[in-house]
Short mmCIF file of C-alpha atoms and ligand atoms in Angstrom, two decimals:
data_model
loop_
_atom_site.label_atom_id
_atom_site.label_comp_id
_atom_site.label_asym_id
_atom_site.label_seq_id
_atom_site.Cartn_x
_atom_site.Cartn_y
_atom_site.Cartn_z
CA UNK A 749 -27.53 3.73 4.37
CA UNK A 750 -29.61 1.19 2.44
CA UNK A 751 -29.68 2.06 -1.20
CA UNK A 752 -27.36 -0.49 -2.75
CA UNK A 753 -27.09 -0.42 -6.51
CA UNK A 754 -26.00 -3.73 -7.94
CA UNK A 755 -23.72 -2.89 -10.83
CA UNK A 756 -22.38 -6.41 -11.58
CA UNK A 757 -18.82 -6.73 -12.71
CA UNK A 758 -18.31 -3.89 -15.15
CA UNK A 759 -17.70 -5.26 -18.64
CA UNK A 760 -14.35 -4.44 -20.22
CA UNK A 761 -12.91 -4.55 -23.69
CA UNK A 762 -11.46 -7.95 -22.78
CA UNK A 763 -14.86 -9.63 -22.53
CA UNK A 764 -15.23 -12.46 -24.99
CA UNK A 765 -11.71 -12.11 -26.46
CA UNK A 766 -9.64 -15.25 -26.76
CA UNK A 767 -6.42 -13.28 -26.40
CA UNK A 768 -6.57 -12.97 -22.63
CA UNK A 769 -6.38 -16.52 -21.39
CA UNK A 770 -5.29 -15.92 -17.79
CA UNK A 771 -3.98 -19.47 -17.32
CA UNK A 772 -1.75 -18.98 -20.35
CA UNK A 773 -0.60 -15.47 -19.41
CA UNK A 774 0.30 -16.38 -15.85
CA UNK A 775 1.72 -19.86 -15.37
CA UNK A 776 3.21 -21.44 -12.26
CA UNK A 777 6.77 -20.28 -12.89
CA UNK A 778 6.47 -17.48 -15.50
CA UNK A 779 4.29 -14.53 -16.55
CA UNK A 780 3.68 -13.13 -20.00
CA UNK A 781 4.89 -9.59 -20.79
CA UNK A 782 1.38 -8.57 -21.81
CA UNK A 783 0.19 -8.42 -18.22
CA UNK A 784 2.59 -5.51 -17.71
CA UNK A 785 2.14 -3.80 -21.08
CA UNK A 786 -1.42 -4.30 -22.38
CA UNK A 787 -3.73 -1.33 -21.71
CA UNK A 788 -6.80 -3.57 -21.93
CA UNK A 789 -5.42 -5.85 -19.15
CA UNK A 790 -4.63 -2.70 -17.11
CA UNK A 791 -8.17 -1.50 -17.60
CA UNK A 792 -9.55 -4.82 -16.32
CA UNK A 793 -7.23 -4.72 -13.31
CA UNK A 794 -8.53 -1.29 -12.32
CA UNK A 795 -11.93 -2.88 -11.62
CA UNK A 796 -11.23 -6.54 -10.91
CA UNK A 797 -8.19 -6.07 -8.71
CA UNK A 798 -8.60 -2.50 -7.37
CA UNK A 799 -11.99 -2.54 -5.72
CA UNK A 800 -12.53 -6.21 -6.70
CA UNK A 801 -10.63 -7.02 -3.53
CA UNK A 802 -10.04 -4.99 -0.32
CA UNK A 803 -7.90 -2.05 -1.40
CA UNK A 804 -6.02 0.29 0.91
CA UNK A 805 -7.50 3.78 0.80
CA UNK A 806 -6.05 5.88 3.66
CA UNK A 807 -5.04 5.91 7.31
CA UNK A 808 -7.47 7.02 10.02
CA UNK A 809 -4.90 9.40 11.46
CA UNK A 810 -5.11 11.39 8.17
CA UNK A 811 -8.77 12.20 8.93
CA UNK A 812 -8.91 12.12 12.75
CA UNK A 813 -11.78 14.58 13.37
CA UNK A 814 -15.43 14.57 12.23
CA UNK A 815 -15.73 16.33 8.79
CA UNK A 816 -12.05 15.66 7.92
CA UNK A 817 -11.51 14.41 4.39
CA UNK A 818 -8.64 13.41 2.09
CA UNK A 819 -8.85 12.73 -1.63
CA UNK A 820 -7.50 9.42 -2.90
CA UNK A 821 -8.09 6.88 -5.61
CA UNK A 822 -9.14 3.28 -5.78
CA UNK A 823 -7.58 2.16 -9.07
CA UNK A 824 -8.51 5.08 -11.28
CA UNK A 825 -11.75 5.95 -9.46
CA UNK A 826 -11.33 9.32 -7.69
CA UNK A 827 -12.56 9.15 -4.09
CA UNK A 828 -13.04 11.41 -1.14
CA UNK A 829 -12.28 9.51 2.02
CA UNK A 830 -14.26 11.29 4.74
CA UNK A 831 -15.11 10.97 8.40
CA UNK A 832 -18.61 12.37 8.27
CA UNK A 833 -20.33 14.60 10.81
CA UNK A 834 -21.35 11.45 12.77
CA UNK A 835 -17.77 10.18 12.71
CA UNK A 836 -18.51 7.41 10.21
CA UNK A 837 -15.85 6.59 7.59
CA UNK A 838 -17.02 6.82 4.01
CA UNK A 839 -15.42 6.61 0.60
CA UNK A 840 -17.42 8.98 -1.66
CA UNK A 841 -16.91 8.98 -5.42
CA UNK A 842 -15.26 12.32 -6.12
CA UNK A 843 -17.52 12.90 -9.10
CA UNK A 844 -20.41 15.26 -9.26
CA UNK A 845 -23.67 13.47 -10.08
CA UNK A 846 -24.72 16.35 -12.34
CA UNK A 847 -22.27 16.21 -15.26
CA UNK A 848 -19.48 14.20 -13.75
CA UNK A 849 -16.78 16.72 -12.93
CA UNK A 850 -14.34 16.22 -10.05
CA UNK A 851 -16.26 17.53 -7.12
CA UNK A 852 -13.48 18.19 -4.60
CA UNK A 853 -10.23 19.61 -5.93
CA UNK A 854 -8.47 19.83 -2.57
CA UNK A 855 -6.02 17.15 -1.28
CA UNK A 856 -7.49 17.33 2.20
CA UNK A 857 -9.37 19.48 4.62
CA UNK A 858 -12.36 19.71 6.94
CA UNK A 859 -15.83 20.50 5.68
CA UNK A 860 -19.47 19.54 6.24
CA UNK A 861 -20.29 19.85 2.52
CA UNK A 862 -18.72 19.98 -0.91
CA UNK A 863 -19.79 22.48 -3.50
CA UNK A 864 -19.25 21.56 -7.11
CA UNK A 865 -17.08 24.15 -8.88
CA UNK A 866 -18.96 23.77 -12.16
CA UNK A 867 -22.64 24.64 -11.48
CA UNK A 868 -22.65 24.81 -7.72
CA UNK A 869 -24.49 21.63 -6.66
CA UNK A 870 -23.86 21.18 -3.00
CA UNK A 871 -23.40 17.79 -1.23
CA UNK A 872 -23.29 16.93 2.50
CA UNK A 873 -20.27 14.90 3.48
CA UNK A 874 -22.65 11.93 3.88
CA UNK A 875 -22.93 12.07 0.07
CA UNK A 876 -26.51 13.43 0.09
CA UNK A 877 -27.34 16.23 -2.34
CA UNK A 878 -28.12 19.29 -0.17
CA UNK A 879 -29.24 21.68 -2.83
CA UNK A 880 -28.84 22.97 -6.34
CA UNK A 881 -28.87 26.57 -7.62
CA UNK A 882 -32.28 27.74 -8.89
CA UNK A 883 -34.10 24.46 -8.30
CA UNK A 884 -37.24 25.80 -9.97
CA UNK A 885 -35.49 25.01 -13.27
CA UNK A 886 -35.94 21.31 -12.60
CA UNK A 887 -39.17 19.39 -13.15
CA UNK A 888 -37.52 16.36 -11.64
CA UNK A 889 -37.56 15.52 -7.92
CA UNK A 890 -34.07 16.63 -6.85
CA UNK A 891 -34.43 14.49 -3.69
CA UNK A 892 -34.22 11.36 -5.81
CA UNK A 893 -31.35 9.26 -4.36
CA UNK A 894 -29.81 8.99 -7.85
CA UNK A 895 -28.48 12.51 -7.38
CA UNK A 896 -26.70 11.62 -4.15
CA UNK A 897 -22.98 10.83 -4.55
CA UNK A 898 -22.02 7.27 -5.31
CA UNK A 899 -19.99 5.64 -2.59
CA UNK A 900 -17.97 2.53 -1.94
CA UNK A 901 -20.40 0.15 -0.23
CA UNK A 902 -17.90 -1.57 2.03
CA UNK A 903 -15.37 0.57 3.93
CA UNK A 904 -13.63 -1.01 6.91
CA UNK A 905 -10.67 -0.12 9.03
CA UNK A 906 -8.20 -2.47 10.56
CA UNK A 907 -6.35 -0.74 13.43
CA UNK A 908 -6.35 2.56 11.52
CA UNK A 909 -5.77 1.21 8.01
CA UNK A 910 -8.90 2.01 5.95
CA UNK A 911 -9.76 -0.35 3.12
CA UNK A 912 -12.66 -0.45 0.67
CA UNK A 913 -14.11 -2.89 -1.81
CA UNK A 914 -17.05 -2.86 -4.22
CA UNK A 915 -17.27 -6.64 -4.08
CA UNK A 916 -20.22 -7.84 -2.02
CA UNK A 917 -18.65 -11.32 -2.14
CA UNK A 918 -15.37 -10.39 -0.41
CA UNK A 919 -14.89 -11.71 3.13
CA UNK A 920 -15.15 -9.20 5.96
CA UNK A 921 -11.80 -7.42 6.26
CA UNK A 922 -10.37 -9.30 9.29
CA UNK A 923 -11.08 -12.66 7.55
CA UNK A 924 -9.60 -11.37 4.37
CA UNK A 925 -6.40 -10.23 6.07
CA UNK A 926 -6.24 -13.51 7.96
CA UNK A 927 -2.83 -14.36 9.48
CA UNK A 928 -1.17 -11.17 8.29
CA UNK A 929 -3.38 -9.19 10.70
CA UNK A 930 -1.26 -10.55 13.56
CA UNK A 931 1.91 -9.29 11.84
CA UNK A 932 0.32 -5.83 11.40
CA UNK A 933 -0.51 -6.03 15.12
CA UNK A 934 3.16 -6.72 15.91
CA UNK A 935 4.24 -3.80 13.71
CA UNK A 936 1.96 -1.49 15.66
CA UNK A 937 2.19 -2.90 19.17
CA UNK A 938 5.83 -2.05 19.69
CA UNK A 939 4.68 1.64 19.77
CA UNK A 940 3.09 3.36 22.77
CA UNK A 941 -0.67 2.75 22.59
CA UNK A 942 -0.18 0.39 19.62
CA UNK A 943 -0.49 3.32 17.20
CA UNK A 944 1.20 5.34 14.55
CA UNK A 945 0.14 8.69 13.03
CA UNK A 946 0.77 9.17 9.35
CA UNK A 947 2.69 12.28 8.39
CA UNK A 948 3.79 13.64 5.05
CA UNK A 949 5.28 11.59 2.30
CA UNK A 950 8.10 11.13 -0.16
CA UNK A 951 6.35 10.91 -3.50
CA UNK A 952 7.80 9.13 -6.50
CA UNK A 953 6.29 8.50 -9.90
CA UNK A 954 7.90 5.91 -12.18
CA UNK A 955 7.32 4.95 -15.79
CA UNK A 956 6.38 1.32 -15.24
CA UNK A 957 3.46 -0.97 -14.41
CA UNK A 958 2.22 -1.01 -10.81
CA UNK A 959 2.83 -4.76 -10.41
CA UNK A 960 6.57 -4.25 -10.85
CA UNK A 961 6.56 -2.59 -7.43
CA UNK A 962 4.46 -5.37 -5.80
CA UNK A 963 6.67 -8.05 -7.44
CA UNK A 964 9.61 -6.39 -5.82
CA UNK A 965 8.03 -5.91 -2.40
CA UNK A 966 9.26 -9.19 -0.94
CA UNK A 967 12.24 -9.76 -3.27
CA UNK A 968 15.31 -10.54 -1.26
CA UNK A 969 17.18 -11.66 -4.40
CA UNK A 970 17.93 -8.22 -5.90
CA UNK A 971 19.26 -6.46 -2.82
CA UNK A 972 22.92 -7.29 -3.05
CA UNK A 973 23.02 -6.19 -6.71
CA UNK A 974 20.47 -3.46 -7.14
CA UNK A 975 21.29 -1.68 -3.88
CA UNK A 976 25.00 -2.29 -3.98
CA UNK A 977 26.04 1.28 -3.33
CA UNK A 978 23.78 1.54 -0.27
CA UNK A 979 24.96 -1.82 0.94
CA UNK A 980 28.59 -0.89 0.60
CA UNK A 981 27.94 2.28 2.55
CA UNK A 982 26.29 0.24 5.32
CA UNK A 983 28.99 -2.37 5.29
CA UNK A 984 31.66 0.33 5.56
CA UNK A 985 29.99 1.85 8.61
CA UNK A 986 28.92 -1.48 10.17
CA UNK A 987 32.30 -3.20 10.24
CA UNK A 988 31.78 -6.66 11.63
CA UNK A 989 28.35 -5.92 13.06
CA UNK A 990 26.06 -6.57 10.11
CA UNK A 991 23.11 -4.26 10.17
CA UNK A 992 20.08 -3.35 8.07
CA UNK A 993 20.52 -4.41 4.49
CA UNK A 994 24.05 -5.69 5.25
CA UNK A 995 22.29 -9.02 5.97
CA UNK A 996 22.14 -9.50 2.23
CA UNK A 997 25.88 -9.56 1.73
CA UNK A 998 27.56 -12.96 1.24
CA UNK A 999 24.74 -15.57 1.29
CA UNK A 1000 21.45 -14.09 2.49
CA UNK A 1001 19.64 -17.42 2.70
CA UNK A 1002 22.08 -18.47 5.43
CA UNK A 1003 20.55 -15.77 7.65
CA UNK A 1004 17.57 -16.57 9.80
CA UNK A 1005 15.29 -14.17 7.86
CA UNK A 1006 12.52 -15.64 5.75
CA UNK A 1007 9.47 -14.92 3.59
CA UNK A 1008 5.92 -15.98 4.49
CA UNK A 1009 2.88 -15.93 2.27
CA UNK A 1010 -0.39 -15.68 4.24
CA UNK A 1011 -3.05 -15.80 1.53
CA UNK A 1012 -5.09 -13.33 -0.59
CA UNK A 1013 -1.89 -12.00 -2.19
CA UNK A 1014 -0.41 -10.88 1.17
CA UNK A 1015 3.11 -11.69 2.32
CA UNK A 1016 5.88 -10.49 4.54
CA UNK A 1017 9.63 -10.72 4.68
CA UNK A 1018 10.83 -11.02 8.22
CA UNK A 1019 14.32 -9.88 9.13
CA UNK A 1020 13.44 -9.66 12.82
CA UNK A 1021 15.02 -13.02 13.69
CA UNK A 1022 18.37 -11.19 13.20
CA UNK A 1023 17.45 -8.81 16.00
CA UNK A 1024 19.08 -8.97 19.46
CA UNK A 1025 16.46 -8.90 22.17
CA UNK A 1026 17.76 -6.04 24.35
CA UNK A 1027 17.16 -2.30 24.65
CA UNK A 1028 19.03 -0.77 21.73
CA UNK A 1029 18.94 -4.02 19.73
CA UNK A 1030 16.70 -2.47 17.05
CA UNK A 1031 18.58 0.80 17.03
CA UNK A 1032 21.82 -1.15 16.48
CA UNK A 1033 20.36 -2.45 13.20
CA UNK A 1034 19.60 1.03 11.94
CA UNK A 1035 21.52 1.75 8.81
CA UNK A 1036 24.15 4.49 8.86
CA UNK A 1037 22.92 7.99 8.15
CA UNK A 1038 24.34 11.45 8.67
CA UNK A 1039 24.16 12.70 12.27
CA UNK A 1040 23.11 9.45 13.93
CA UNK A 1041 26.07 9.38 16.30
CA UNK A 1042 25.16 12.90 17.48
CA UNK A 1043 21.51 11.91 17.98
CA UNK A 1044 22.50 8.87 19.96
CA UNK A 1045 24.88 10.84 22.19
CA UNK A 1046 22.13 13.43 22.80
CA UNK A 1047 19.63 10.69 23.78
CA UNK A 1048 22.10 9.22 26.26
CA UNK A 1049 22.78 12.65 27.72
CA UNK A 1050 19.04 13.49 28.04
CA UNK A 1051 17.50 10.19 28.99
CA UNK A 1052 20.24 8.19 30.66
CA UNK A 1053 19.30 4.54 31.14
CA UNK A 1054 16.06 4.98 29.10
CA UNK A 1055 18.00 6.17 26.06
CA UNK A 1056 18.31 2.84 24.18
CA UNK A 1057 14.68 1.82 24.70
CA UNK A 1058 13.71 5.23 23.28
CA UNK A 1059 16.08 4.94 20.41
CA UNK A 1060 14.42 1.62 19.52
CA UNK A 1061 11.16 3.56 19.05
CA UNK A 1062 12.94 5.55 16.34
CA UNK A 1063 14.52 2.48 14.75
CA UNK A 1064 13.00 0.92 11.62
CA UNK A 1065 11.21 -2.35 12.22
CA UNK A 1066 13.09 -4.88 10.05
CA UNK A 1067 10.08 -6.33 8.24
CA UNK A 1068 8.31 -5.78 4.92
CA UNK A 1069 4.54 -6.45 5.21
CA UNK A 1070 2.78 -6.43 1.86
CA UNK A 1071 -1.04 -6.24 1.53
CA UNK A 1072 -2.16 -6.93 -1.99
CA UNK A 1073 -2.59 -5.01 -4.19
CA UNK A 1074 -1.29 -1.59 -3.01
CA UNK A 1075 0.05 -1.40 0.54
CA UNK A 1076 3.42 -2.12 2.12
CA UNK A 1077 4.57 -1.48 5.70
CA UNK A 1078 8.31 -1.43 5.83
CA UNK A 1079 10.60 -0.10 8.47
CA UNK A 1080 8.69 2.91 9.85
CA UNK A 1081 6.98 3.62 6.49
CA UNK A 1082 3.65 3.05 4.90
CA UNK A 1083 4.15 2.69 1.19
CA UNK A 1084 1.23 2.91 -1.21
CA UNK A 1085 1.22 2.02 -4.90
CA UNK A 1086 -1.13 4.08 -7.08
CA UNK A 1087 -1.55 2.95 -10.69
CA UNK A 1088 -1.68 5.88 -13.14
CA UNK A 1089 -1.70 4.02 -16.42
CA UNK A 1090 -0.41 0.70 -17.74
CA UNK A 1091 3.14 2.04 -17.67
CA UNK A 1092 3.01 4.68 -14.97
CA UNK A 1093 2.70 4.37 -11.18
CA UNK A 1094 2.95 6.52 -8.08
CA UNK A 1095 4.96 5.04 -5.25
CA UNK A 1096 4.32 7.07 -2.12
CA UNK A 1097 6.22 6.63 1.12
CA UNK A 1098 4.34 8.02 4.07
CA UNK A 1099 6.31 8.70 7.20
CA UNK A 1100 4.86 7.74 10.59
CA UNK A 1101 5.10 9.28 14.02
CA UNK A 1102 4.46 7.76 17.42
CA UNK A 1103 1.99 9.27 19.92
CA UNK A 1104 2.08 9.14 23.66
CA UNK A 1105 -1.53 9.51 24.70
CA UNK A 1106 -1.09 8.29 28.25
CA UNK A 1107 1.97 10.45 28.78
CA UNK A 1108 4.22 7.54 29.78
CA UNK A 1109 7.13 8.70 27.65
CA UNK A 1110 6.92 12.45 28.22
CA UNK A 1111 6.49 15.16 25.57
CA UNK A 1112 10.15 15.84 25.03
CA UNK A 1113 10.95 12.21 24.40
CA UNK A 1114 8.15 11.87 21.86
CA UNK A 1115 9.31 14.98 20.00
CA UNK A 1116 12.90 13.72 19.97
CA UNK A 1117 11.85 10.23 18.85
CA UNK A 1118 9.70 11.55 16.05
CA UNK A 1119 12.43 13.94 14.86
CA UNK A 1120 14.81 10.97 14.71
CA UNK A 1121 12.21 8.79 12.95
CA UNK A 1122 12.14 11.40 10.20
CA UNK A 1123 15.89 11.03 9.81
CA UNK A 1124 15.71 7.21 9.70
CA UNK A 1125 12.89 7.46 7.20
CA UNK A 1126 15.02 9.56 4.86
CA UNK A 1127 17.41 6.64 4.44
CA UNK A 1128 15.93 4.01 2.21
CA UNK A 1129 13.51 6.17 0.22
CA UNK A 1130 16.33 8.50 -0.77
CA UNK A 1131 19.14 6.00 -1.28
CA UNK A 1132 17.35 2.70 -1.98
CA UNK A 1133 13.99 3.33 -3.61
CA UNK A 1134 15.68 5.13 -6.48
CA UNK A 1135 17.52 1.85 -7.32
CA UNK A 1136 14.22 0.00 -7.34
CA UNK A 1137 12.42 2.56 -9.43
CA UNK A 1138 15.32 2.51 -11.94
CA UNK A 1139 14.74 -1.28 -12.19
CA UNK A 1140 10.97 -0.85 -12.70
CA UNK A 1141 11.49 1.61 -15.51
CA UNK A 1142 14.10 -0.51 -17.17
CA UNK A 1143 11.86 -3.62 -16.93
CA UNK A 1144 9.06 -1.68 -18.63
CA UNK A 1145 11.44 -0.82 -21.42
CA UNK A 1146 12.77 -4.35 -21.64
CA UNK A 1147 9.26 -5.74 -21.97
CA UNK A 1148 8.74 -3.70 -25.15
CA UNK A 1149 10.81 -6.46 -26.85
CA UNK A 1150 7.61 -8.07 -28.05
CA UNK A 1151 8.94 -11.36 -29.36
CA UNK A 1152 10.68 -12.27 -26.12
CA UNK A 1153 7.54 -12.98 -24.15
CA UNK A 1154 8.16 -14.35 -20.67
CA UNK A 1155 9.43 -13.21 -17.34
CA UNK A 1156 10.46 -15.95 -14.91
CA UNK A 1157 9.62 -16.20 -11.25
CA UNK A 1158 10.93 -19.71 -10.68
CA UNK A 1159 13.62 -19.13 -8.10
CA UNK A 1160 13.14 -21.87 -5.46
CA UNK A 1161 10.51 -23.66 -7.55
CA UNK A 1162 10.85 -27.40 -7.86
CA UNK A 1163 13.59 -27.79 -5.21
CA UNK A 1164 12.26 -30.41 -2.75
CA UNK A 1165 11.85 -29.10 0.81
CA UNK A 1166 12.74 -25.48 0.01
CA UNK A 1167 9.28 -23.93 -0.03
CA UNK A 1168 7.20 -25.20 2.95
CA UNK A 1169 3.45 -25.10 3.61
CA UNK A 1170 2.89 -24.78 7.36
CA UNK A 1171 -0.01 -26.22 9.37
CA UNK A 1172 -2.01 -23.02 9.17
CA UNK A 1173 -1.75 -23.07 5.40
CA UNK A 1174 0.78 -20.26 5.15
CA UNK A 1175 3.78 -20.78 2.91
CA UNK A 1176 7.38 -20.02 3.92
CA UNK A 1177 10.53 -19.90 1.82
CA UNK A 1178 14.07 -18.46 1.96
CA UNK A 1179 14.27 -14.67 1.56
CA UNK A 1180 15.71 -14.80 -1.97
CA UNK A 1181 13.01 -17.07 -3.43
CA UNK A 1182 10.27 -15.94 -5.75
CA UNK A 1183 7.67 -18.09 -3.98
CA UNK A 1184 5.89 -14.90 -2.81
CA UNK A 1185 5.47 -13.78 -6.42
CA UNK A 1186 4.15 -17.14 -7.63
CA UNK A 1187 1.61 -17.04 -4.80
CA UNK A 1188 0.39 -13.44 -5.25
CA UNK A 1189 -0.05 -14.17 -8.95
CA UNK A 1190 -2.41 -16.99 -8.07
CA UNK A 1191 -4.55 -14.36 -6.26
CA UNK A 1192 -4.18 -11.99 -9.18
CA UNK A 1193 -5.44 -14.68 -11.53
CA UNK A 1194 -8.29 -15.63 -9.25
CA UNK A 1195 -9.46 -12.00 -9.18
CA UNK A 1196 -9.02 -11.52 -12.92
CA UNK A 1197 -11.23 -14.58 -13.57
CA UNK A 1198 -13.83 -13.82 -10.91
CA UNK A 1199 -17.11 -12.06 -11.62
CA UNK A 1200 -18.05 -10.86 -8.15
CA UNK A 1201 -21.19 -8.99 -7.30
CA UNK A 1202 -20.16 -5.33 -7.46
CA UNK A 1203 -22.21 -2.59 -5.97
CA UNK A 1204 -22.09 1.08 -5.26
CA UNK A 1205 -24.20 2.80 -2.66
CA UNK A 1206 -26.03 6.10 -2.32
CA UNK A 1207 -27.77 7.71 0.61
CA UNK A 1208 -31.46 7.05 0.39
S1 FES B 534 -21.10 19.22 -12.89
FE1 FES B 534 -21.34 19.54 -10.75
S2 FES B 534 -22.87 21.04 -10.62
FE2 FES B 534 -22.69 20.65 -12.73
FE1 FE2 B 535 14.86 -2.95 -3.48
#
């Protein structure tokens, strides 16, 4: 595929206006309400952030076979993520080149070609126009590449996670991910074959800006208050053995968990130092949920001495890995943030299963583990995410108080020795600090100011 169309950075309504001075709107320790409420800023984010940097699109396990596809978005651009007939991953614009209608109206499927529902133009899954009805009605050469579907010029996968960007200036994906790639490796490598398979999702939509979710993704400050009912349930079941979110009771910064910022807006909150290194250590952290004692007893009955190692494979990894701007790996989940409008966002929690390709676990064990993973995955999205979403909606309302302009992110800021820059340039801070937010906003600002070379691509 060679035909690259340079499109430059698309102009927006913000161009040339004095109003949007990014250094004023986002300062070291505070951000202006407009970045959450202004439709023109949202519009600029949809090109400069989403697609201006590597943006998560889909997981390879959602399109495992040639000709599999799934429809997604990058910002507001509708896309078809496809594994074409040759097995190559592509992100096609889901927009007919004739008059612009949505080409594919299905969520997912398997097909070699897409037929436009409007006038029947037919496209191969490589994006090439295959044919049009009654071509004798066109004087133009219908083999002109301009009729082939636009596609995202750079699509790369890191261990199954498919990302795309329109920026020809962005680093190759592994360099862009940098040190957080190793944390993704750790998240995957505890599973047989170092893999997960994405299954269906819990889907939420909230009436708030997309950044409210990302600002919360590494926030250890809110847990004891926002998730109090869940915490109290866990504490009641846990007794003296603190588990899961119970680490946030009393003084969370006295725990060995921490936040680390790894660059390009990416960070993780690591609760793994709380974990006992023994079979069953991870399972012991699993928060209380209905039926878990029964499952545990069944595992011991069926698998004897292997039971606790197998139960660990069902347990949720105590880490939140956040890849700016729209992906979080937390516990056993893959969470994706999809902006809908300046004050509306989809927050989608994909469940994951393990696979046992070399047969080392045995089929029954994998089925039992995956059944139990579904139960563990019902916990936080059902009982915790609702608390977070309520906060996001209430923040959006609060920010309609136009004269009160600032939100603060200065927890831990200006206290000597509290936030540390390590030798590799990553930054670490206590779990309740807002250092992660101050850092991802530096990346946000860099991208909002940048004018990268954007391109789309078409089959020649
Ligand atoms: S809009 Fe697709 S064929 Fe006319
Ligand atoms: Fe939360």
